[in-house]
């Protein structure tokens, strides 16, 4: 039974930890778009971006990317400065990133301490295990970390019985485990679970309205800038084959530029699939396991005494079982949008790199005009022919392009 959702204290810090695939992108987009309006109600959503992923990564010292090919690890100072700003902000403050849900015990302790344990409240979203599994497979596929659904289910989802684990999918997709982990540091009455209703997209923003003492429909009637819809089965299969063909020749940065933020983003934003386009589905054994997992999660949540918004029975409302079809042909609109997205994103990256290269070339020519110390043999720009100068400038532009598209080149420079 859902409990009433009373407003948090007027000086509360609300930490929304997701987890992944529970409507986080949509609510973060809504909060970011409402940032100025929220201030009128003494609510601060700090920063300039949609979410606080960078700060969560700085806390955890966990970079984005692949094994042995990652982005630069954010500085711990970034987290310290952010936490200090949150502590010094009056009124209610909202912090949101699903990467907090993957925190280990020491990281949880630090997050609670740094964000002020006297003010902190934690919001955790719960979604039925079947739907969160399908969405997670699509996400790791989009990140170039998974192949066929069946293989991912066998490796990441399948287990003999529910159990508390500290790594992998079930360490964060099991809401009861998250409650237990965070309640070791924060009193359970400072934690709230909101149960996602697949048929009611307004439930999550409405819960934020109640917690933040905002007027009804202040957030729930807003349209998110990006809803992060799921891929259809043919869209996912095209992506899987493109990744299988190209991943080994791409760095994480190149993959992100052309595939994640190019191909996939364009398909999800611009394409409107027909209502009867096939969707990926869980096999019968996975649906049965999800049912067992849901029963266990509900029992543990009730035993924990954690406050719940929404209906826990929604965790038992699982997606229909079925067989994901195989494809030897796909709608041409998928290919058109995917290729267009990759091209557009690559061109944008090249334009930025070209501008960066021209700036570096200009600085180099300016340095070349300065008098050099005796004995230095580097030629002055005035001594170069037009052909030689053009060659130097082109080389600088190409070097800038390489640095832009592959940060490992920049770090070696």
PDB file of C-alpha atoms in Angstrom, residues 14-267:
ATOM      1  CA  UNK A  14      17.187  15.410  -1.822  1.00  0.00           C
ATOM      2  CA  UNK A  15      19.606  12.934  -3.399  1.00  0.00           C
ATOM      3  CA  UNK A  16      17.918  11.039  -6.239  1.00  0.00           C
ATOM      4  CA  UNK A  17      20.119   8.015  -6.994  1.00  0.00           C
ATOM      5  CA  UNK A  18      18.068   6.473  -9.799  1.00  0.00           C
ATOM      6  CA  UNK A  19      18.997   3.729 -10.453  1.00  0.00           C
ATOM      7  CA  UNK A  20      19.532   3.352 -14.194  1.00  0.00           C
ATOM      8  CA  UNK A  21      16.554   2.755 -16.490  1.00  0.00           C
ATOM      9  CA  UNK A  22      13.925   4.117 -14.097  1.00  0.00           C
ATOM     10  CA  UNK A  23      13.011   7.342 -15.911  1.00  0.00           C
ATOM     11  CA  UNK A  24      16.090   9.250 -14.792  1.00  0.00           C
ATOM     12  CA  UNK A  25      16.816  10.966 -18.108  1.00  0.00           C
ATOM     13  CA  UNK A  26      13.283  12.351 -18.321  1.00  0.00           C
ATOM     14  CA  UNK A  27      13.076  13.685 -14.767  1.00  0.00           C
ATOM     15  CA  UNK A  28      16.570  15.166 -14.955  1.00  0.00           C
ATOM     16  CA  UNK A  29      15.624  16.962 -18.159  1.00  0.00           C
ATOM     17  CA  UNK A  30      12.460  18.290 -16.535  1.00  0.00           C
ATOM     18  CA  UNK A  31      14.326  19.517 -13.459  1.00  0.00           C
ATOM     19  CA  UNK A  32      16.991  21.192 -15.588  1.00  0.00           C
ATOM     20  CA  UNK A  33      14.399  22.954 -17.750  1.00  0.00           C
ATOM     21  CA  UNK A  34      12.592  24.142 -14.609  1.00  0.00           C
ATOM     22  CA  UNK A  35      15.799  25.296 -12.883  1.00  0.00           C
ATOM     23  CA  UNK A  36      14.921  29.007 -12.859  1.00  0.00           C
ATOM     24  CA  UNK A  37      11.272  28.389 -11.951  1.00  0.00           C
ATOM     25  CA  UNK A  38      12.302  26.146  -9.057  1.00  0.00           C
ATOM     26  CA  UNK A  39      14.264  28.994  -7.477  1.00  0.00           C
ATOM     27  CA  UNK A  40      11.003  30.897  -7.028  1.00  0.00           C
ATOM     28  CA  UNK A  41       9.928  28.077  -4.703  1.00  0.00           C
ATOM     29  CA  UNK A  42      13.249  28.024  -2.799  1.00  0.00           C
ATOM     30  CA  UNK A  43      14.355  24.843  -4.577  1.00  0.00           C
ATOM     31  CA  UNK A  44      17.817  24.671  -6.176  1.00  0.00           C
ATOM     32  CA  UNK A  45      18.831  22.228  -8.892  1.00  0.00           C
ATOM     33  CA  UNK A  46      22.543  23.091  -8.992  1.00  0.00           C
ATOM     34  CA  UNK A  47      24.750  23.216 -12.041  1.00  0.00           C
ATOM     35  CA  UNK A  48      24.145  23.886 -15.713  1.00  0.00           C
ATOM     36  CA  UNK A  49      23.616  20.365 -17.067  1.00  0.00           C
ATOM     37  CA  UNK A  50      20.682  17.998 -16.991  1.00  0.00           C
ATOM     38  CA  UNK A  51      22.157  15.646 -14.398  1.00  0.00           C
ATOM     39  CA  UNK A  52      25.009  15.441 -11.902  1.00  0.00           C
ATOM     40  CA  UNK A  53      26.804  12.472 -13.452  1.00  0.00           C
ATOM     41  CA  UNK A  54      30.215  14.137 -13.475  1.00  0.00           C
ATOM     42  CA  UNK A  55      30.026  14.838  -9.755  1.00  0.00           C
ATOM     43  CA  UNK A  56      28.934  11.261  -9.021  1.00  0.00           C
ATOM     44  CA  UNK A  57      31.871   9.964 -11.044  1.00  0.00           C
ATOM     45  CA  UNK A  58      34.198  12.327  -9.195  1.00  0.00           C
ATOM     46  CA  UNK A  59      32.953  10.957  -5.878  1.00  0.00           C
ATOM     47  CA  UNK A  60      33.389   7.373  -7.039  1.00  0.00           C
ATOM     48  CA  UNK A  61      36.581   8.009  -9.028  1.00  0.00           C
ATOM     49  CA  UNK A  62      35.039   5.931 -11.776  1.00  0.00           C
ATOM     50  CA  UNK A  63      35.510   7.075 -15.396  1.00  0.00           C
ATOM     51  CA  UNK A  64      33.222   6.418 -18.334  1.00  0.00           C
ATOM     52  CA  UNK A  65      34.451   4.162 -21.114  1.00  0.00           C
ATOM     53  CA  UNK A  66      35.696   0.671 -21.815  1.00  0.00           C
ATOM     54  CA  UNK A  67      38.243  -1.458 -20.019  1.00  0.00           C
ATOM     55  CA  UNK A  68      41.696   0.006 -20.793  1.00  0.00           C
ATOM     56  CA  UNK A  69      40.126   2.874 -22.787  1.00  0.00           C
ATOM     57  CA  UNK A  70      38.349   5.394 -20.595  1.00  0.00           C
ATOM     58  CA  UNK A  71      37.700   9.067 -20.296  1.00  0.00           C
ATOM     59  CA  UNK A  72      39.812  11.001 -17.848  1.00  0.00           C
ATOM     60  CA  UNK A  73      38.866  10.317 -14.226  1.00  0.00           C
ATOM     61  CA  UNK A  74      37.175  13.412 -12.765  1.00  0.00           C
ATOM     62  CA  UNK A  75      39.111  15.084  -9.979  1.00  0.00           C
ATOM     63  CA  UNK A  76      37.983  14.460  -6.399  1.00  0.00           C
ATOM     64  CA  UNK A  77      38.185  18.229  -6.027  1.00  0.00           C
ATOM     65  CA  UNK A  78      35.220  18.460  -8.392  1.00  0.00           C
ATOM     66  CA  UNK A  79      33.114  16.463  -5.939  1.00  0.00           C
ATOM     67  CA  UNK A  80      34.410  18.396  -2.931  1.00  0.00           C
ATOM     68  CA  UNK A  81      33.564  21.749  -4.517  1.00  0.00           C
ATOM     69  CA  UNK A  82      30.124  20.536  -5.575  1.00  0.00           C
ATOM     70  CA  UNK A  83      29.305  19.123  -2.132  1.00  0.00           C
ATOM     71  CA  UNK A  84      30.445  22.356  -0.481  1.00  0.00           C
ATOM     72  CA  UNK A  85      28.187  24.348  -2.786  1.00  0.00           C
ATOM     73  CA  UNK A  86      25.243  22.079  -1.927  1.00  0.00           C
ATOM     74  CA  UNK A  87      25.885  22.434   1.820  1.00  0.00           C
ATOM     75  CA  UNK A  88      26.075  26.220   1.518  1.00  0.00           C
ATOM     76  CA  UNK A  89      22.861  26.527  -0.497  1.00  0.00           C
ATOM     77  CA  UNK A  90      19.814  27.521   1.571  1.00  0.00           C
ATOM     78  CA  UNK A  91      16.391  26.000   1.031  1.00  0.00           C
ATOM     79  CA  UNK A  92      15.748  22.655  -0.611  1.00  0.00           C
ATOM     80  CA  UNK A  93      18.416  21.272  -2.957  1.00  0.00           C
ATOM     81  CA  UNK A  94      18.012  18.428  -5.466  1.00  0.00           C
ATOM     82  CA  UNK A  95      20.923  16.286  -6.681  1.00  0.00           C
ATOM     83  CA  UNK A  96      20.249  13.608  -9.299  1.00  0.00           C
ATOM     84  CA  UNK A  97      22.421  10.942 -10.901  1.00  0.00           C
ATOM     85  CA  UNK A  98      21.855   7.224 -11.334  1.00  0.00           C
ATOM     86  CA  UNK A  99      25.593   6.668 -10.891  1.00  0.00           C
ATOM     87  CA  UNK A 100      25.167   7.205  -7.140  1.00  0.00           C
ATOM     88  CA  UNK A 101      23.244   3.907  -7.084  1.00  0.00           C
ATOM     89  CA  UNK A 102      26.443   2.070  -8.002  1.00  0.00           C
ATOM     90  CA  UNK A 103      28.352   3.488  -5.035  1.00  0.00           C
ATOM     91  CA  UNK A 104      30.219   1.161  -2.727  1.00  0.00           C
ATOM     92  CA  UNK A 105      29.820   1.449   1.079  1.00  0.00           C
ATOM     93  CA  UNK A 106      32.774   3.823   1.547  1.00  0.00           C
ATOM     94  CA  UNK A 107      31.477   6.062  -1.247  1.00  0.00           C
ATOM     95  CA  UNK A 108      27.995   6.084   0.274  1.00  0.00           C
ATOM     96  CA  UNK A 109      29.441   7.096   3.636  1.00  0.00           C
ATOM     97  CA  UNK A 110      31.345   9.939   2.039  1.00  0.00           C
ATOM     98  CA  UNK A 111      28.342  11.131   0.023  1.00  0.00           C
ATOM     99  CA  UNK A 112      26.189  11.255   3.151  1.00  0.00           C
ATOM    100  CA  UNK A 113      28.876  13.031   5.175  1.00  0.00           C
ATOM    101  CA  UNK A 114      29.749  15.550   2.463  1.00  0.00           C
ATOM    102  CA  UNK A 115      26.143  16.447   1.592  1.00  0.00           C
ATOM    103  CA  UNK A 116      25.259  17.007   5.279  1.00  0.00           C
ATOM    104  CA  UNK A 117      23.734  14.015   7.084  1.00  0.00           C
ATOM    105  CA  UNK A 118      21.395  16.316   9.012  1.00  0.00           C
ATOM    106  CA  UNK A 119      19.758  17.544   5.806  1.00  0.00           C
ATOM    107  CA  UNK A 120      20.087  14.575   3.464  1.00  0.00           C
ATOM    108  CA  UNK A 121      17.171  12.487   2.172  1.00  0.00           C
ATOM    109  CA  UNK A 122      17.510   9.785  -0.497  1.00  0.00           C
ATOM    110  CA  UNK A 123      15.003   8.894  -3.214  1.00  0.00           C
ATOM    111  CA  UNK A 124      15.261   5.503  -4.941  1.00  0.00           C
ATOM    112  CA  UNK A 125      13.103   4.427  -7.879  1.00  0.00           C
ATOM    113  CA  UNK A 126      11.939   0.820  -8.220  1.00  0.00           C
ATOM    114  CA  UNK A 127      10.938  -0.760 -11.525  1.00  0.00           C
ATOM    115  CA  UNK A 128       9.802  -4.275 -12.341  1.00  0.00           C
ATOM    116  CA  UNK A 129      12.848  -6.532 -12.887  1.00  0.00           C
ATOM    117  CA  UNK A 130      11.787  -7.642 -16.372  1.00  0.00           C
ATOM    118  CA  UNK A 131      11.515  -4.162 -17.855  1.00  0.00           C
ATOM    119  CA  UNK A 132      14.663  -2.906 -16.167  1.00  0.00           C
ATOM    120  CA  UNK A 133      16.561  -5.910 -17.558  1.00  0.00           C
ATOM    121  CA  UNK A 134      15.459  -5.240 -21.149  1.00  0.00           C
ATOM    122  CA  UNK A 135      16.297  -1.546 -20.829  1.00  0.00           C
ATOM    123  CA  UNK A 136      19.684  -2.288 -19.282  1.00  0.00           C
ATOM    124  CA  UNK A 137      20.647  -4.640 -22.103  1.00  0.00           C
ATOM    125  CA  UNK A 138      19.823  -1.894 -24.597  1.00  0.00           C
ATOM    126  CA  UNK A 139      21.927   0.595 -22.650  1.00  0.00           C
ATOM    127  CA  UNK A 140      25.003  -1.616 -22.479  1.00  0.00           C
ATOM    128  CA  UNK A 141      24.496  -2.406 -26.165  1.00  0.00           C
ATOM    129  CA  UNK A 142      24.495   1.326 -26.918  1.00  0.00           C
ATOM    130  CA  UNK A 143      27.719   1.623 -24.923  1.00  0.00           C
ATOM    131  CA  UNK A 144      29.357  -1.087 -27.020  1.00  0.00           C
ATOM    132  CA  UNK A 145      29.528  -3.501 -24.085  1.00  0.00           C
ATOM    133  CA  UNK A 146      26.990  -6.173 -25.084  1.00  0.00           C
ATOM    134  CA  UNK A 147      25.873  -8.267 -28.025  1.00  0.00           C
ATOM    135  CA  UNK A 148      22.766 -10.430 -28.360  1.00  0.00           C
ATOM    136  CA  UNK A 149      20.087 -10.157 -25.680  1.00  0.00           C
ATOM    137  CA  UNK A 150      20.296 -13.875 -24.914  1.00  0.00           C
ATOM    138  CA  UNK A 151      24.029 -13.668 -24.192  1.00  0.00           C
ATOM    139  CA  UNK A 152      23.609 -10.676 -21.887  1.00  0.00           C
ATOM    140  CA  UNK A 153      20.758 -12.361 -19.992  1.00  0.00           C
ATOM    141  CA  UNK A 154      22.875 -15.457 -19.415  1.00  0.00           C
ATOM    142  CA  UNK A 155      25.834 -13.416 -18.190  1.00  0.00           C
ATOM    143  CA  UNK A 156      24.287 -10.459 -16.360  1.00  0.00           C
ATOM    144  CA  UNK A 157      20.718 -11.364 -15.375  1.00  0.00           C
ATOM    145  CA  UNK A 158      20.466 -15.092 -14.793  1.00  0.00           C
ATOM    146  CA  UNK A 159      20.966 -16.516 -11.306  1.00  0.00           C
ATOM    147  CA  UNK A 160      19.584 -19.437  -9.336  1.00  0.00           C
ATOM    148  CA  UNK A 161      17.843 -17.372  -6.655  1.00  0.00           C
ATOM    149  CA  UNK A 162      17.681 -13.804  -5.320  1.00  0.00           C
ATOM    150  CA  UNK A 163      20.696 -12.799  -3.260  1.00  0.00           C
ATOM    151  CA  UNK A 164      22.474  -9.650  -2.131  1.00  0.00           C
ATOM    152  CA  UNK A 165      25.479  -8.946  -4.361  1.00  0.00           C
ATOM    153  CA  UNK A 166      27.976  -6.084  -4.508  1.00  0.00           C
ATOM    154  CA  UNK A 167      28.777  -6.123  -8.232  1.00  0.00           C
ATOM    155  CA  UNK A 168      26.896  -6.286 -11.492  1.00  0.00           C
ATOM    156  CA  UNK A 169      23.279  -5.790 -12.532  1.00  0.00           C
ATOM    157  CA  UNK A 170      21.613  -7.052  -9.361  1.00  0.00           C
ATOM    158  CA  UNK A 171      23.749  -4.847  -7.106  1.00  0.00           C
ATOM    159  CA  UNK A 172      21.742  -1.816  -8.240  1.00  0.00           C
ATOM    160  CA  UNK A 173      18.624  -3.170 -10.010  1.00  0.00           C
ATOM    161  CA  UNK A 174      17.440  -4.794  -6.753  1.00  0.00           C
ATOM    162  CA  UNK A 175      15.776  -1.890  -4.930  1.00  0.00           C
ATOM    163  CA  UNK A 176      15.770  -3.673  -1.578  1.00  0.00           C
ATOM    164  CA  UNK A 177      19.546  -4.058  -1.790  1.00  0.00           C
ATOM    165  CA  UNK A 178      19.905  -0.312  -2.401  1.00  0.00           C
ATOM    166  CA  UNK A 179      17.701   0.477   0.592  1.00  0.00           C
ATOM    167  CA  UNK A 180      19.711  -1.865   2.802  1.00  0.00           C
ATOM    168  CA  UNK A 181      23.018  -0.417   1.610  1.00  0.00           C
ATOM    169  CA  UNK A 182      22.080   3.236   2.098  1.00  0.00           C
ATOM    170  CA  UNK A 183      20.245   2.623   5.390  1.00  0.00           C
ATOM    171  CA  UNK A 184      23.518   1.420   6.903  1.00  0.00           C
ATOM    172  CA  UNK A 185      24.632   5.064   6.855  1.00  0.00           C
ATOM    173  CA  UNK A 186      21.380   7.033   6.774  1.00  0.00           C
ATOM    174  CA  UNK A 187      18.291   6.334   8.923  1.00  0.00           C
ATOM    175  CA  UNK A 188      15.689   4.434   6.920  1.00  0.00           C
ATOM    176  CA  UNK A 189      13.126   7.167   7.602  1.00  0.00           C
ATOM    177  CA  UNK A 190      15.303   9.452   5.434  1.00  0.00           C
ATOM    178  CA  UNK A 191      14.932   7.101   2.476  1.00  0.00           C
ATOM    179  CA  UNK A 192      11.926   6.846   0.176  1.00  0.00           C
ATOM    180  CA  UNK A 193      11.166   4.428  -2.649  1.00  0.00           C
ATOM    181  CA  UNK A 194       8.992   5.473  -5.581  1.00  0.00           C
ATOM    182  CA  UNK A 195       7.603   2.558  -7.595  1.00  0.00           C
ATOM    183  CA  UNK A 196       7.553   3.188 -11.333  1.00  0.00           C
ATOM    184  CA  UNK A 197       4.225   2.614 -13.070  1.00  0.00           C
ATOM    185  CA  UNK A 198       4.838   1.735 -16.733  1.00  0.00           C
ATOM    186  CA  UNK A 199       1.436   3.251 -17.597  1.00  0.00           C
ATOM    187  CA  UNK A 200       1.842   6.516 -15.647  1.00  0.00           C
ATOM    188  CA  UNK A 201       4.809   8.647 -16.673  1.00  0.00           C
ATOM    189  CA  UNK A 202       3.610  11.485 -14.434  1.00  0.00           C
ATOM    190  CA  UNK A 203       4.127   9.502 -11.217  1.00  0.00           C
ATOM    191  CA  UNK A 204       7.847  10.223 -10.806  1.00  0.00           C
ATOM    192  CA  UNK A 205       7.677  13.999 -11.421  1.00  0.00           C
ATOM    193  CA  UNK A 206       4.542  14.165  -9.253  1.00  0.00           C
ATOM    194  CA  UNK A 207       6.490  12.529  -6.424  1.00  0.00           C
ATOM    195  CA  UNK A 208       9.164  15.216  -6.766  1.00  0.00           C
ATOM    196  CA  UNK A 209       6.418  17.852  -6.611  1.00  0.00           C
ATOM    197  CA  UNK A 210       5.156  16.441  -3.318  1.00  0.00           C
ATOM    198  CA  UNK A 211       8.592  16.027  -1.760  1.00  0.00           C
ATOM    199  CA  UNK A 212       9.624  19.561  -2.738  1.00  0.00           C
ATOM    200  CA  UNK A 213       6.268  21.096  -1.775  1.00  0.00           C
ATOM    201  CA  UNK A 214       5.687  22.376  -5.306  1.00  0.00           C
ATOM    202  CA  UNK A 215       2.275  23.179  -6.784  1.00  0.00           C
ATOM    203  CA  UNK A 216       0.491  20.207  -8.402  1.00  0.00           C
ATOM    204  CA  UNK A 217       1.535  19.666 -12.050  1.00  0.00           C
ATOM    205  CA  UNK A 218       4.479  22.038 -11.635  1.00  0.00           C
ATOM    206  CA  UNK A 219       6.769  19.326 -13.031  1.00  0.00           C
ATOM    207  CA  UNK A 220       4.464  16.520 -14.145  1.00  0.00           C
ATOM    208  CA  UNK A 221       2.911  18.436 -17.058  1.00  0.00           C
ATOM    209  CA  UNK A 222       6.255  19.450 -18.541  1.00  0.00           C
ATOM    210  CA  UNK A 223       7.602  17.609 -21.560  1.00  0.00           C
ATOM    211  CA  UNK A 224      11.158  16.333 -21.083  1.00  0.00           C
ATOM    212  CA  UNK A 225      13.703  17.499 -23.635  1.00  0.00           C
ATOM    213  CA  UNK A 226      14.749  13.897 -24.237  1.00  0.00           C
ATOM    214  CA  UNK A 227      12.771  10.896 -23.018  1.00  0.00           C
ATOM    215  CA  UNK A 228      15.332   8.195 -23.903  1.00  0.00           C
ATOM    216  CA  UNK A 229      12.799   5.801 -25.446  1.00  0.00           C
ATOM    217  CA  UNK A 230      13.756   2.198 -25.977  1.00  0.00           C
ATOM    218  CA  UNK A 231      15.067   0.783 -29.237  1.00  0.00           C
ATOM    219  CA  UNK A 232      12.788  -1.435 -31.272  1.00  0.00           C
ATOM    220  CA  UNK A 233      14.057  -4.904 -32.166  1.00  0.00           C
ATOM    221  CA  UNK A 234      15.233  -3.965 -35.699  1.00  0.00           C
ATOM    222  CA  UNK A 235      16.861  -0.767 -34.411  1.00  0.00           C
ATOM    223  CA  UNK A 236      18.721  -2.762 -31.772  1.00  0.00           C
ATOM    224  CA  UNK A 237      19.804  -5.379 -34.306  1.00  0.00           C
ATOM    225  CA  UNK A 238      21.180  -2.755 -36.703  1.00  0.00           C
ATOM    226  CA  UNK A 239      23.122  -1.201 -33.837  1.00  0.00           C
ATOM    227  CA  UNK A 240      24.427  -4.587 -32.699  1.00  0.00           C
ATOM    228  CA  UNK A 241      25.738  -5.424 -36.165  1.00  0.00           C
ATOM    229  CA  UNK A 242      27.288  -1.979 -36.675  1.00  0.00           C
ATOM    230  CA  UNK A 243      29.105  -2.309 -33.345  1.00  0.00           C
ATOM    231  CA  UNK A 244      30.207  -5.863 -34.087  1.00  0.00           C
ATOM    232  CA  UNK A 245      31.676  -4.697 -37.393  1.00  0.00           C
ATOM    233  CA  UNK A 246      33.373  -1.528 -36.151  1.00  0.00           C
ATOM    234  CA  UNK A 247      34.121  -1.539 -32.440  1.00  0.00           C
ATOM    235  CA  UNK A 248      37.644  -2.944 -32.703  1.00  0.00           C
ATOM    236  CA  UNK A 249      38.714  -0.088 -34.963  1.00  0.00           C
ATOM    237  CA  UNK A 250      37.305   2.690 -32.764  1.00  0.00           C
ATOM    238  CA  UNK A 251      38.469   4.280 -29.545  1.00  0.00           C
ATOM    239  CA  UNK A 252      35.895   5.004 -26.839  1.00  0.00           C
ATOM    240  CA  UNK A 253      35.930   8.689 -27.792  1.00  0.00           C
ATOM    241  CA  UNK A 254      35.384   7.941 -31.484  1.00  0.00           C
ATOM    242  CA  UNK A 255      32.672   5.408 -30.640  1.00  0.00           C
ATOM    243  CA  UNK A 256      30.899   7.932 -28.420  1.00  0.00           C
ATOM    244  CA  UNK A 257      31.087  10.651 -31.061  1.00  0.00           C
ATOM    245  CA  UNK A 258      29.794   8.627 -33.999  1.00  0.00           C
ATOM    246  CA  UNK A 259      27.706   5.829 -32.446  1.00  0.00           C
ATOM    247  CA  UNK A 260      26.378   6.930 -29.044  1.00  0.00           C
ATOM    248  CA  UNK A 261      25.875  10.636 -29.738  1.00  0.00           C
ATOM    249  CA  UNK A 262      25.539  10.273 -33.499  1.00  0.00           C
ATOM    250  CA  UNK A 263      23.811   7.165 -34.789  1.00  0.00           C
ATOM    251  CA  UNK A 264      21.835   6.172 -31.675  1.00  0.00           C
ATOM    252  CA  UNK A 265      20.876   9.674 -30.567  1.00  0.00           C
ATOM    253  CA  UNK A 266      19.559  10.521 -34.039  1.00  0.00           C
ATOM    254  CA  UNK A 267      17.473   7.337 -34.285  1.00  0.00           C
TER     255      UNK A 267
END
